[in-house]
Coordinates of C-alpha atoms in Angstrom, one line a residue:
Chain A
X1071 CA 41.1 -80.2 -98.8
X1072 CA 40.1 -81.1 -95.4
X1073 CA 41.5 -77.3 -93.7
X1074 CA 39.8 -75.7 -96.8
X1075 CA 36.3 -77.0 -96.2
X1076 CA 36.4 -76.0 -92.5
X1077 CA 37.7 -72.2 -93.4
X1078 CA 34.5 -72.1 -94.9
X1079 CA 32.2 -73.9 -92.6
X1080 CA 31.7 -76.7 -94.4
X1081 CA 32.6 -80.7 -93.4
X1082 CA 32.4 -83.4 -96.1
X1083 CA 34.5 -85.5 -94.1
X1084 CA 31.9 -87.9 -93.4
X1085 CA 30.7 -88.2 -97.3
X1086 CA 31.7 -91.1 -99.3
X1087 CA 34.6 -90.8 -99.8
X1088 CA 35.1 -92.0 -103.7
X1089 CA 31.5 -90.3 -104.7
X1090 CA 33.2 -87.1 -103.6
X1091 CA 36.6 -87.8 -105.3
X1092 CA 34.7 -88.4 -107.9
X1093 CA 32.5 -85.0 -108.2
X1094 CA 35.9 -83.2 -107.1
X1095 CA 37.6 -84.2 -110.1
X1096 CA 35.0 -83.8 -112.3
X1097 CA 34.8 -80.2 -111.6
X1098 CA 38.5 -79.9 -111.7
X1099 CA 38.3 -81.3 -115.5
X1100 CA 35.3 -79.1 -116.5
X1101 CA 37.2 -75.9 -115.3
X1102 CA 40.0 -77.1 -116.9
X1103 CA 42.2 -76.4 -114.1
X1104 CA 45.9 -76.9 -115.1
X1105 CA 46.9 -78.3 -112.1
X1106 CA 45.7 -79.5 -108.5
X1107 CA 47.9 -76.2 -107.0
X1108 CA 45.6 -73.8 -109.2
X1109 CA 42.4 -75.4 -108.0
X1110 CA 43.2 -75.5 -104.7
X1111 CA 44.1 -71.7 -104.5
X1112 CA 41.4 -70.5 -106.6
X1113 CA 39.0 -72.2 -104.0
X1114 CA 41.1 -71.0 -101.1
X1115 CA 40.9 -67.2 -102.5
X1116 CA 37.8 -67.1 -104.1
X1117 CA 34.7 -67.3 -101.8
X1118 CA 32.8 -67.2 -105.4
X1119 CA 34.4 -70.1 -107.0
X1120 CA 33.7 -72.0 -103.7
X1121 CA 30.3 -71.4 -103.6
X1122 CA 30.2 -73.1 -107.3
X1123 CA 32.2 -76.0 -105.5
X1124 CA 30.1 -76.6 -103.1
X1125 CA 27.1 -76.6 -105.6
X1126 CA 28.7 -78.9 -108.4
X1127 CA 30.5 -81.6 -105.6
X1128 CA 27.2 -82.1 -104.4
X1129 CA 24.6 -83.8 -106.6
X1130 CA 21.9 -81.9 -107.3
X1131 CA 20.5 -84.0 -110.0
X1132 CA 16.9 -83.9 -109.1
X1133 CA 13.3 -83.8 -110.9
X1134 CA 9.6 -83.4 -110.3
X1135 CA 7.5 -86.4 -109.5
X1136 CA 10.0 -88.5 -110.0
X1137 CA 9.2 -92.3 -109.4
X1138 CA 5.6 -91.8 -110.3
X1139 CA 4.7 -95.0 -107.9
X1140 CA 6.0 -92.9 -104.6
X1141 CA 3.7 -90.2 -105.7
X1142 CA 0.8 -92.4 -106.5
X1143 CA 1.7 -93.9 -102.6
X1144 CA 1.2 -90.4 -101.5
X1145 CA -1.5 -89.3 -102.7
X1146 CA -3.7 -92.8 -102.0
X1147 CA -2.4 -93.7 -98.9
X1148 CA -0.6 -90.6 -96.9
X1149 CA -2.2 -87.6 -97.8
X1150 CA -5.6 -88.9 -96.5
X1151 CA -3.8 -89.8 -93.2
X1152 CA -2.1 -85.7 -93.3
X1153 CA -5.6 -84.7 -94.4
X1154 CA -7.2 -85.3 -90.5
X1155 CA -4.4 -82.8 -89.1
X1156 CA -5.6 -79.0 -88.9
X1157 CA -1.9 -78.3 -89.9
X1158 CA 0.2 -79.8 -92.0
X1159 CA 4.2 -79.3 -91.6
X1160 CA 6.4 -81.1 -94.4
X1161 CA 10.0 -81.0 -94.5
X1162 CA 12.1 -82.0 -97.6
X1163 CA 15.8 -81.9 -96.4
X1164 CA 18.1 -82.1 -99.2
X1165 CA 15.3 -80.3 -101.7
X1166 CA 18.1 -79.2 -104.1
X1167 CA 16.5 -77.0 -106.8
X1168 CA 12.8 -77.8 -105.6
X1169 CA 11.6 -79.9 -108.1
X1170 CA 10.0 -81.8 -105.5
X1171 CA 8.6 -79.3 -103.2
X1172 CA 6.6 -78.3 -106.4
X1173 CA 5.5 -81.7 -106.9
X1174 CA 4.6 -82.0 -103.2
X1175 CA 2.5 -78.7 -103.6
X1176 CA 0.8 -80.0 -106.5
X1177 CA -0.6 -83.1 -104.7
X1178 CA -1.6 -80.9 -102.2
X1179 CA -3.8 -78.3 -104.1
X1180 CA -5.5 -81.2 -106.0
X1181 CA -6.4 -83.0 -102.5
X1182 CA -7.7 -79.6 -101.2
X1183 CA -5.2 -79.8 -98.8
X1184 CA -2.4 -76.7 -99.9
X1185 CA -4.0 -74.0 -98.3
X1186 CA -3.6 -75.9 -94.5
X1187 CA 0.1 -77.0 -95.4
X1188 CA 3.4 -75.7 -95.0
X1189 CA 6.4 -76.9 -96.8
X1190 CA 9.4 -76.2 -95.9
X1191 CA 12.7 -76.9 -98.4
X1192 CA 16.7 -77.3 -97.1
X1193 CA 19.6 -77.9 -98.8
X1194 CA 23.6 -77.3 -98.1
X1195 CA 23.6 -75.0 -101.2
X1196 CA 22.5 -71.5 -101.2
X1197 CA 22.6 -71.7 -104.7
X1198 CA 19.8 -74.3 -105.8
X1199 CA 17.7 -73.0 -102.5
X1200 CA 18.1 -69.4 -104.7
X1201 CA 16.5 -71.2 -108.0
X1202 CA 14.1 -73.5 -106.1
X1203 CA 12.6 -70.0 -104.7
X1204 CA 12.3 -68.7 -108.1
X1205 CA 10.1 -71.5 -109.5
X1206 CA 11.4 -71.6 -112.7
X1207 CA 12.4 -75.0 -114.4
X1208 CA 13.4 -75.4 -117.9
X1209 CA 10.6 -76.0 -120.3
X1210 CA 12.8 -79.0 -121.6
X1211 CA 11.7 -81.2 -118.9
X1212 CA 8.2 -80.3 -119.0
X1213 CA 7.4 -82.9 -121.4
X1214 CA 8.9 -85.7 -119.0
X1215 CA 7.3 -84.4 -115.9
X1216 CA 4.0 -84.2 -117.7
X1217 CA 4.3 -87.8 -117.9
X1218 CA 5.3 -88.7 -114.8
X1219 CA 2.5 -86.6 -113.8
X1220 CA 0.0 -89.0 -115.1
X1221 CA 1.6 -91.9 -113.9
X1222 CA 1.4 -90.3 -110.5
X1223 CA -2.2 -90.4 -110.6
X1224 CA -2.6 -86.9 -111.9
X1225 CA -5.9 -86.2 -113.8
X1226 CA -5.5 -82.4 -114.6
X1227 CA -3.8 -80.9 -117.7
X1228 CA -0.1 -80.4 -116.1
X1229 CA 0.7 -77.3 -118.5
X1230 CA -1.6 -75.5 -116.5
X1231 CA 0.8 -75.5 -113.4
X1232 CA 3.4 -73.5 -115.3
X1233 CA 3.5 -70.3 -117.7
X1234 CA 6.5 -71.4 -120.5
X1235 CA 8.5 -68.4 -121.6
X1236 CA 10.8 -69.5 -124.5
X1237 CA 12.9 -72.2 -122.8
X1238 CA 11.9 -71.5 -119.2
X1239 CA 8.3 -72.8 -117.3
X1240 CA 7.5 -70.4 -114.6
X1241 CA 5.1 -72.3 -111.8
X1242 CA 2.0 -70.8 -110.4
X1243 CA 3.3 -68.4 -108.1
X1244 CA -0.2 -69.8 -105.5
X1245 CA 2.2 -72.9 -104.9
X1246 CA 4.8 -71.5 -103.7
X1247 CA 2.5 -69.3 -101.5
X1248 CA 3.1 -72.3 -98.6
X1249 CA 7.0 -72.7 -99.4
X1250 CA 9.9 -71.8 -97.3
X1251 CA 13.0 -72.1 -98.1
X1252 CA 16.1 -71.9 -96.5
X1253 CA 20.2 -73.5 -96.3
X1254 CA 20.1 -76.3 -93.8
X1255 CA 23.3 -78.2 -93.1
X1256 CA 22.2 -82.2 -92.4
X1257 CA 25.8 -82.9 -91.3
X1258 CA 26.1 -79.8 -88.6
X1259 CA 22.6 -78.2 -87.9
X1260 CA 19.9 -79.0 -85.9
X1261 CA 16.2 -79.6 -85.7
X1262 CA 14.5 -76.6 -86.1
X1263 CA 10.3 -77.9 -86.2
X1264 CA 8.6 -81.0 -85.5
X1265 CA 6.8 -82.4 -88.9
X1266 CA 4.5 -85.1 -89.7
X1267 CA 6.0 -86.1 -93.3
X1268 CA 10.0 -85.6 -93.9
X1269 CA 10.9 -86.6 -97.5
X1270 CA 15.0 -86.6 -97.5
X1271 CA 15.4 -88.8 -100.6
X1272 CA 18.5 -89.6 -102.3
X1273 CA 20.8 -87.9 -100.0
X1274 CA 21.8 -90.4 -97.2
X1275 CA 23.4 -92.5 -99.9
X1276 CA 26.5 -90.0 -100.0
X1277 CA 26.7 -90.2 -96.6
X1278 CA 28.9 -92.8 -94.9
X1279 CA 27.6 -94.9 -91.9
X1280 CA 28.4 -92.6 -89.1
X1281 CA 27.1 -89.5 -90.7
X1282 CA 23.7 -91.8 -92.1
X1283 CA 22.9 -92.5 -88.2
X1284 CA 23.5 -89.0 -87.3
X1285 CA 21.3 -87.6 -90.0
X1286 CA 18.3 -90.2 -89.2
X1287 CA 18.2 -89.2 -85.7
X1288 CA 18.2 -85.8 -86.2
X1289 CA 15.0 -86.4 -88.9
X1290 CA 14.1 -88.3 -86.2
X1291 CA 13.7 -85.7 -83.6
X1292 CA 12.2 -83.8 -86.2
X1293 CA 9.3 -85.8 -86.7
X1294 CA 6.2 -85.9 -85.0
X1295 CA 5.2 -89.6 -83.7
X1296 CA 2.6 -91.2 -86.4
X1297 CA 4.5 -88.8 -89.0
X1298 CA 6.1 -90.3 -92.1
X1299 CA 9.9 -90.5 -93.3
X1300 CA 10.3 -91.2 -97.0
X1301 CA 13.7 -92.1 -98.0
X1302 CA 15.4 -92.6 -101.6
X1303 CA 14.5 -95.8 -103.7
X1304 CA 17.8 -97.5 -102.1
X1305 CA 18.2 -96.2 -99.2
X1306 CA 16.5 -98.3 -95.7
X1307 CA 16.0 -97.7 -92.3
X1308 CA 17.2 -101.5 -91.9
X1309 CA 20.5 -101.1 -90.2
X1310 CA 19.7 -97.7 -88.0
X1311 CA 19.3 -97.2 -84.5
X1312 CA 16.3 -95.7 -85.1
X1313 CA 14.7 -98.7 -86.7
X1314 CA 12.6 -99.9 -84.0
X1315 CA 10.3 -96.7 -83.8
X1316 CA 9.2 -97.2 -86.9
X1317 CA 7.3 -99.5 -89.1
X1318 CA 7.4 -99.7 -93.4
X1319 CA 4.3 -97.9 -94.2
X1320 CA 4.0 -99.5 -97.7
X1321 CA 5.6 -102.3 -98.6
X1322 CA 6.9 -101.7 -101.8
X1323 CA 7.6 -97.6 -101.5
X1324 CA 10.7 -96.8 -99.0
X1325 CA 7.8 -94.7 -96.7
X1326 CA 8.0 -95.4 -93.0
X1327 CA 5.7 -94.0 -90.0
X1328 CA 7.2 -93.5 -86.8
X1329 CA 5.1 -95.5 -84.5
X1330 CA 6.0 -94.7 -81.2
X1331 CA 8.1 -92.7 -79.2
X1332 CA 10.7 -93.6 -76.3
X1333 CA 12.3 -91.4 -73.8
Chain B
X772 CA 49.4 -115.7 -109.6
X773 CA 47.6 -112.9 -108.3
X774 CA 44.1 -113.5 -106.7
X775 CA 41.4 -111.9 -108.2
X776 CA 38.7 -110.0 -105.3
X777 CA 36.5 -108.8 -107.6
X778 CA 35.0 -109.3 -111.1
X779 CA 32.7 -106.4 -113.0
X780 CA 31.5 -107.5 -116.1
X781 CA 29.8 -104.3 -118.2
X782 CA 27.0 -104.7 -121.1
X783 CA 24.5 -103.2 -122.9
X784 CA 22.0 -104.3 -125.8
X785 CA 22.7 -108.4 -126.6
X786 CA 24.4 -108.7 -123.6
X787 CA 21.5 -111.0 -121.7
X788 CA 22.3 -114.2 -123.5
X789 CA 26.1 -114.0 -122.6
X790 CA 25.5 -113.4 -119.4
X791 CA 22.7 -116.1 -119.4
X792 CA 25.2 -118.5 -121.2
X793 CA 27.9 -118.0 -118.1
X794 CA 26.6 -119.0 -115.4
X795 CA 26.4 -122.4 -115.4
X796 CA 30.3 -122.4 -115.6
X797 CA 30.8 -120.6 -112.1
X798 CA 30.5 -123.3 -109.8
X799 CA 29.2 -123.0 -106.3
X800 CA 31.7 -121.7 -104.1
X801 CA 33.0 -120.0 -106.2
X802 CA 35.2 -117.3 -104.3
X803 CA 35.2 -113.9 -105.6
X804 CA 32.0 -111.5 -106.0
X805 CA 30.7 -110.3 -109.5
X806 CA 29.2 -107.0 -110.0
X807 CA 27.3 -106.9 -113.2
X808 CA 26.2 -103.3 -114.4
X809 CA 23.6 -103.8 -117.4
X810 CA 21.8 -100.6 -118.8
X811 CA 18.4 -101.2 -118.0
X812 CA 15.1 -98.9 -118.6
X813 CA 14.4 -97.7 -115.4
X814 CA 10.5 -97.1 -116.6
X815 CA 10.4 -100.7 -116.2
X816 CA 10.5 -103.1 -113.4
X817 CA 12.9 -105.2 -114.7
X818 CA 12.8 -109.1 -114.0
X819 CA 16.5 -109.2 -114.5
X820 CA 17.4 -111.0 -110.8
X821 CA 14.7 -113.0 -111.3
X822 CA 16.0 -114.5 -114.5
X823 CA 19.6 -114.3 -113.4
X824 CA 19.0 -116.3 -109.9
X825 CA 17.1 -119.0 -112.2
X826 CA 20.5 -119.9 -113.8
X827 CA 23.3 -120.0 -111.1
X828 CA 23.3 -121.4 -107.7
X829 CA 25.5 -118.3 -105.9
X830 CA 23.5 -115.7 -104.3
X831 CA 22.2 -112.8 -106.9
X832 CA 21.0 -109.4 -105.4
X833 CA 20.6 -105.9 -106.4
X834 CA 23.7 -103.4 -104.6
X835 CA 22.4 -102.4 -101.5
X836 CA 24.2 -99.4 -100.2
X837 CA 27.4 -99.4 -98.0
X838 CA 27.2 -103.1 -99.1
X839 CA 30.8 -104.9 -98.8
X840 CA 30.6 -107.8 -101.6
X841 CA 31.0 -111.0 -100.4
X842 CA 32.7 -113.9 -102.2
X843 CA 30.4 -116.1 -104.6
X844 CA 28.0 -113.3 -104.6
X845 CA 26.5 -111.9 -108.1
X846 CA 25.7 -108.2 -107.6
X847 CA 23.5 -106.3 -110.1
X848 CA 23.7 -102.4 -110.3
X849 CA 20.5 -101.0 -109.5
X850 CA 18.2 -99.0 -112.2
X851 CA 19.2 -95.2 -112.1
X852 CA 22.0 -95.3 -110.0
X853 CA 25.7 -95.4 -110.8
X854 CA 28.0 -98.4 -108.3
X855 CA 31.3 -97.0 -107.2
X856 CA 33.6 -99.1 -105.0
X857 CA 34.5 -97.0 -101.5
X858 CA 37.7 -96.6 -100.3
X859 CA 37.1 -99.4 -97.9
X860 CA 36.0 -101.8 -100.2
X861 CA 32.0 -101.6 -99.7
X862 CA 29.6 -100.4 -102.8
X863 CA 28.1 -96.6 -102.9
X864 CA 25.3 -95.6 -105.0
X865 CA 25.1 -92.5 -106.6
X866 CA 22.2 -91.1 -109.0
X867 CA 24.3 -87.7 -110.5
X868 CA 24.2 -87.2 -113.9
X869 CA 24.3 -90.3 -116.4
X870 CA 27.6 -91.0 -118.1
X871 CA 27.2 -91.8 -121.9
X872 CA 23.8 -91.2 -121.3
X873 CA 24.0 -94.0 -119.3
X874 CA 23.1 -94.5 -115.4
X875 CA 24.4 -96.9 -114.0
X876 CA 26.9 -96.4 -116.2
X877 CA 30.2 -98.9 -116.8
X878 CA 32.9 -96.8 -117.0
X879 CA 32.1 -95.2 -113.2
X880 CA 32.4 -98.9 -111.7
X881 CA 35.3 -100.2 -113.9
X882 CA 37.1 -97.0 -113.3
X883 CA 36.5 -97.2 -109.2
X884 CA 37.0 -100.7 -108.8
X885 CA 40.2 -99.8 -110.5
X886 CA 41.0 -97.3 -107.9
X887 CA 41.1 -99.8 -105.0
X888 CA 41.9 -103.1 -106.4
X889 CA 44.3 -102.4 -109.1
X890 CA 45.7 -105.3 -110.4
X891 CA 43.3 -108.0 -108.1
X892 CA 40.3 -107.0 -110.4
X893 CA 38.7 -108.5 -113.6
X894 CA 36.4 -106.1 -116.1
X895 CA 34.7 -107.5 -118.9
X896 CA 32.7 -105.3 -121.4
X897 CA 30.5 -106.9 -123.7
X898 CA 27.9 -106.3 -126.6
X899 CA 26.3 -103.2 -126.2
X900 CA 25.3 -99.7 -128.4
X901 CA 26.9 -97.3 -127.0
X902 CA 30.0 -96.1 -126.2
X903 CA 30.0 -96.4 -122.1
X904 CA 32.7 -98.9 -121.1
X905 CA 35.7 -98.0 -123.1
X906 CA 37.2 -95.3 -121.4
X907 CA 37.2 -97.1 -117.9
X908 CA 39.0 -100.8 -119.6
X909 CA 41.6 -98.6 -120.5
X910 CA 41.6 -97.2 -117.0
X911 CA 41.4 -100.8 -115.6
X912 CA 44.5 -101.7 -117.7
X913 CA 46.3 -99.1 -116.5
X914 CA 46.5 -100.3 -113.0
X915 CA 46.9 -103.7 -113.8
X916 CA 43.6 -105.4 -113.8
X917 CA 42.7 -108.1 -116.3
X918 CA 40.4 -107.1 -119.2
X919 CA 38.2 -109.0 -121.8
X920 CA 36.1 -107.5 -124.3
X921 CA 33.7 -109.6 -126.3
X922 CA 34.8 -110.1 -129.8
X923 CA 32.7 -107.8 -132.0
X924 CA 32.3 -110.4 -134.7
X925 CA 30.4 -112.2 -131.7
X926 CA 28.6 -109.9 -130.3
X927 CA 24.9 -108.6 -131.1
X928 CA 25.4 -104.9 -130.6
X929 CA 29.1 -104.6 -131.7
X930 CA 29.5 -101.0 -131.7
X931 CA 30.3 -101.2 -127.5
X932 CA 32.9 -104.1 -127.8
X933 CA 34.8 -102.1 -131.0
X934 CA 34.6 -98.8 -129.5
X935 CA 36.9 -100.5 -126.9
X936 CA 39.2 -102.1 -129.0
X937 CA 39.8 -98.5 -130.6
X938 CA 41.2 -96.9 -127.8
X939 CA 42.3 -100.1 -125.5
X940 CA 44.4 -103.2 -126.1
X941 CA 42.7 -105.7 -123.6
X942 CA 44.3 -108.8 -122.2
X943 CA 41.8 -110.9 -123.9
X944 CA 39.3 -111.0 -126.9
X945 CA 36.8 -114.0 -126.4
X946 CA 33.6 -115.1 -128.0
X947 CA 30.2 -114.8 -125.2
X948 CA 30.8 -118.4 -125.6
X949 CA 34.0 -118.7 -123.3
X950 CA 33.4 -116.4 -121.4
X951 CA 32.3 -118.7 -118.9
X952 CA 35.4 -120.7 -119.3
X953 CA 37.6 -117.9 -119.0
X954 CA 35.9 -117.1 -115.4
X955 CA 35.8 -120.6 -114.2
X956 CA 40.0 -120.8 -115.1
X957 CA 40.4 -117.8 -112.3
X958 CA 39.5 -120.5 -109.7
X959 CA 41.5 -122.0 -108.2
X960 CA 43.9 -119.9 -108.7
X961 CA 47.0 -121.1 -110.6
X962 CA 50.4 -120.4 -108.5
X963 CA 53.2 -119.3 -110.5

C-alpha cells in the first residue's frame, strides 16, 4: 500500500495503524472487491476510485454543535475574549464536511461577531471540503442539531439557519460569506496564517505519537500567543512538547490558551 | 497453560449488576488488564467509574488514547468512541461510524484484541439488546482466545448473549454469578 499512497502524494504511514486497517477493509467489503489484487489495481489505475479511498479510510463522521457543553464554553467564555480583537482568524484543521465551521459561524452571528471573523476550513479530502463549500446537510439531522442547538445555549429558532428542500437543508448562504475553504494536509503541509482560535478536534486520535507531536507544533506555530486550541473530547496536550506554553482554559472542556511564547 | 494479557468483557442493558457482582472476586494484584466496553448514552455523564472504582481495589479509568494497559488495571471504553488495540499493544480511539448502532461498540474491540493477542486474550459478552458482540466472539475464537457468554436463561436482556450462541460455540456458558470465579481461576495461572 505504502508505494501506492506516495504515487499519489499521500502518507498514512504515521496513522494508527489498526484504525486504518480497519477503514481499509471496510471499504474493500463494501465494494465488494473479490480479491486484495483487484483492489489494489483498481486504486493503482484509477485516480477516481482513489480519491473515494482516501475519503472513506479517513473518518469523516462529523456533526454540527456537537458536544453542546464545548459550544456553551465558547460562546460564555471564548468568544468574549475573540470579541476585543478587530479581526478574528479561526482555523478548523480537519473540518471534514463543515458541519462545524457552520456551527462556528452561527455563534458568531448571534454574538455580533461574524461580520469581523474569518474562518477558514481544511481537510486531507477534496471531496468533503467540495460539500462543506456547498452548505447543504441532510434535513435528517436537522432535528438532532436543533437540539444540540439549544443545549449549546442557543435562543433563536434553528430552522431559520437553513432552507429544507425535500431531504436536503441548505444554510444561509450570509454564513458562509466569512468561510474559506481549502485541502490542507496536517501530516505534510505547513502553516499558512497565524490564528487566535484553532479547533482540530477528533483528528489527532488517528494519528500515532510521532505524527501527534508534529501536528501540535505545527498548530502551534499557527497560533497567535493568548489564542486558543480546542482539541477532541479525548484527546490532551498532556504528553506534548508543546505543553508548557499553554495552560487548560476550562477545566472540564479540552480548550487550552497558549500563554506564552519562547524563541 | 497459556497466560492470558488481556481480558474484554462486552455488555449491554442488565449488564451493570454482573459486572458489579465481579469484582470483589479479582483480588488485588491481579495481573492482567480488563477492558470493559458498556453501551452507554453519551447525552449523559455517566457515573459508571465512579460506581465501578467503589467495588474493586485495582485501578479503574476511562481509555486514554495511545494508552498501553497495564496489569491489574480496569479500563472503561469511553462514550462515543470505539477501543481498538494497536499493533503495538497500546489502545486507539476512534469515533467513525457506530457498529450495530452501537459506539463504542464490542465487536471492534473483541475483533482487534483478537488481531494482536490471539490465543493470550479472554472476551466475555454478556446481557445486552442488541446484536453487537456476536460477530467478534466468533472472531475471538477463531484465533484462539477464550470466550464466555452469559447464559441467556441468566441474563436480563437475553437477546445479546443468544444472538451469540447462534452463530458461535464459545468455550464457556456461565451464569453472571461465576463469572467472577471463572476470572479469579486465570490467576495464577495453572501450568500444564
Amino acid at each position: 500500500m505504502q508505494d501506492l499512497f506516495l504515487h499519489y502524494g499521500y502518507d498514512f504511514t504515521e496513522y494508527s495503524k489498526t484504525s486504518l486497517q480497519r477503514r481499509v477493509q471496510r471499504l474493500f467489503t463494501l465494494d465488494k472487491f473479490p480479491s486484495f489484487a483487484e483492489f489494489r489495481y483498481r486504486l493503482k489505475n484509477d485516480p477516481h476510485y482513489f480519491r473515494r479511498f482516501v475519503e472513506e479510510i479517513t473518518v469523516n463522521v462529523t456533526e454540527m454543535l456537537r458536544d453542546p457543553g464545548f459550544y456553551k464554553t465558547l460562546r460564555a467564555k471564548i468568544l468574549p475574549v475573540l470579541a476585543t480583537y478587530p479581526f478574528i482568524r479561526i482555523w478548523h484543521a480537519g473540518c471534514s464536511t463543515g458541519e462545524e465551521v457552520y456551527s462556528m459561524a452561527i455563534l458568531l452571528r448571534e454574538a455580533g461577531l461574524l461580520h469581523k471573523s474569518l474562518l477558514y476550513g481544511t481537510d486531507i479530502n477534496p471531496q468533503v471540503i467540495e460539500r462543506a463549500r456547498s452548505g447543504i446537510f441532510p434535513v435528517s439531522q436537522m432535528q438532532k442539531y436543533s437540539s444540540n442547538y439549544l443545549q449549546s445555549g442557543g435562543h433563536m429558532d434553528f430552522s431559520s439557519y437553513y432552507t429544507a428542500n425535500y431531504d436536503l437543508a441548505k444554510f444561509d448562504t450570509a454564513l458562509a460569506e466569512k468561510m474559506i475553504f481549502s485541502t490542507h494536509n496536517l501530516a505534510s503541509d505547513f502553516s499558512f496564517n497565524e490564528f487566535q482560535l484553532i479547533l482540530c478536534r477528533n483528528v489527532l486520535i488517528y494519528f500515532e505519537r510521532g505524527l501527534q507531536t508534529k501536528v501540535l507544533n505545527l498548530l502551534d506555530s499557527s497560533l497567535e500567543n493568548f489564542g486558543f486550541l480546542a482539541l477532541g473530547n479525548k484527546e490532551s496536550l498532556r504528553f506534548s512538547l508543546i505543553a508548557d506554553r499553554y495552560r487548560q482554559f476550562d477545566g472540564k472542556e479540552k480548550i487550552w490558551r497558549k500563554v506564552n511564547e519562547i524563541h | 497453560m497459556r497466560s492470558i494479557e488481556l481480558i474484554v468483557i462486552g455488555g449491554s442493558a442488565g449488564s451493570l449488576q454482573v459486572l458489579l457482582s465481579l469484582f470483589p472476586w479479582i483480588p488485588a494484584g491481579f495481573p492482567v488488564p480488563l477492558l470493559l466496553v458498556l453501551h452507554r448514552n453519551s447525552q449523559f455523564e455517566s457515573a459508571l467509574e465512579d460506581i465501578l472504582a467503589s467495588r474493586t481495589s485495582l485501578l479503574v479509568s476511562e481509555v486514554e488514547e495511545k494508552e498501553v494497559p497495564q496489569p491489574g488495571n480496569v479500563y472503561l471504553a469511553p462514550a462515543d468512541y470505539h477501543v481498538l488495540i494497536e499493533h503495538d499493544g497500546s489502545f486507539s480511539l476512534d469515533n467513525s461510524e457506530p457498529v450495530h448502532f452501537s459506539r463504542p461498540s464490542i465487536d471492534v474491540s473483541f475483533k482487534t484484541a483478537a488481531d494482536f493477542y490471539g490465543d493470550r486474550l479472554v472476551c466475555m459478552l454478556l446481557s445486552g439488546g442488541n446484536a453487537d458482540g456476536a460477530e467478534g466472539l466468533a472472531y475471538v475464537k477463531a484465533r484462539g482466545g477464550i470466550t464466555v457468554v452469559q447464559d441467556p436463561v441468566d441474563a436480563e436482556s437475553p437477546f445479546m448473549p443468544r444472538f451469540a450462541l447462534q452463530i458461535t460455540q464459545p468455550c464457556h456458558i456461565l451464569t453472571g454469578a461465576r463469572m467472577g470465579e471463572f476470572i479469579r481461576s486465570l490467576w495464577p495461572p495453572r501450568h500444564a
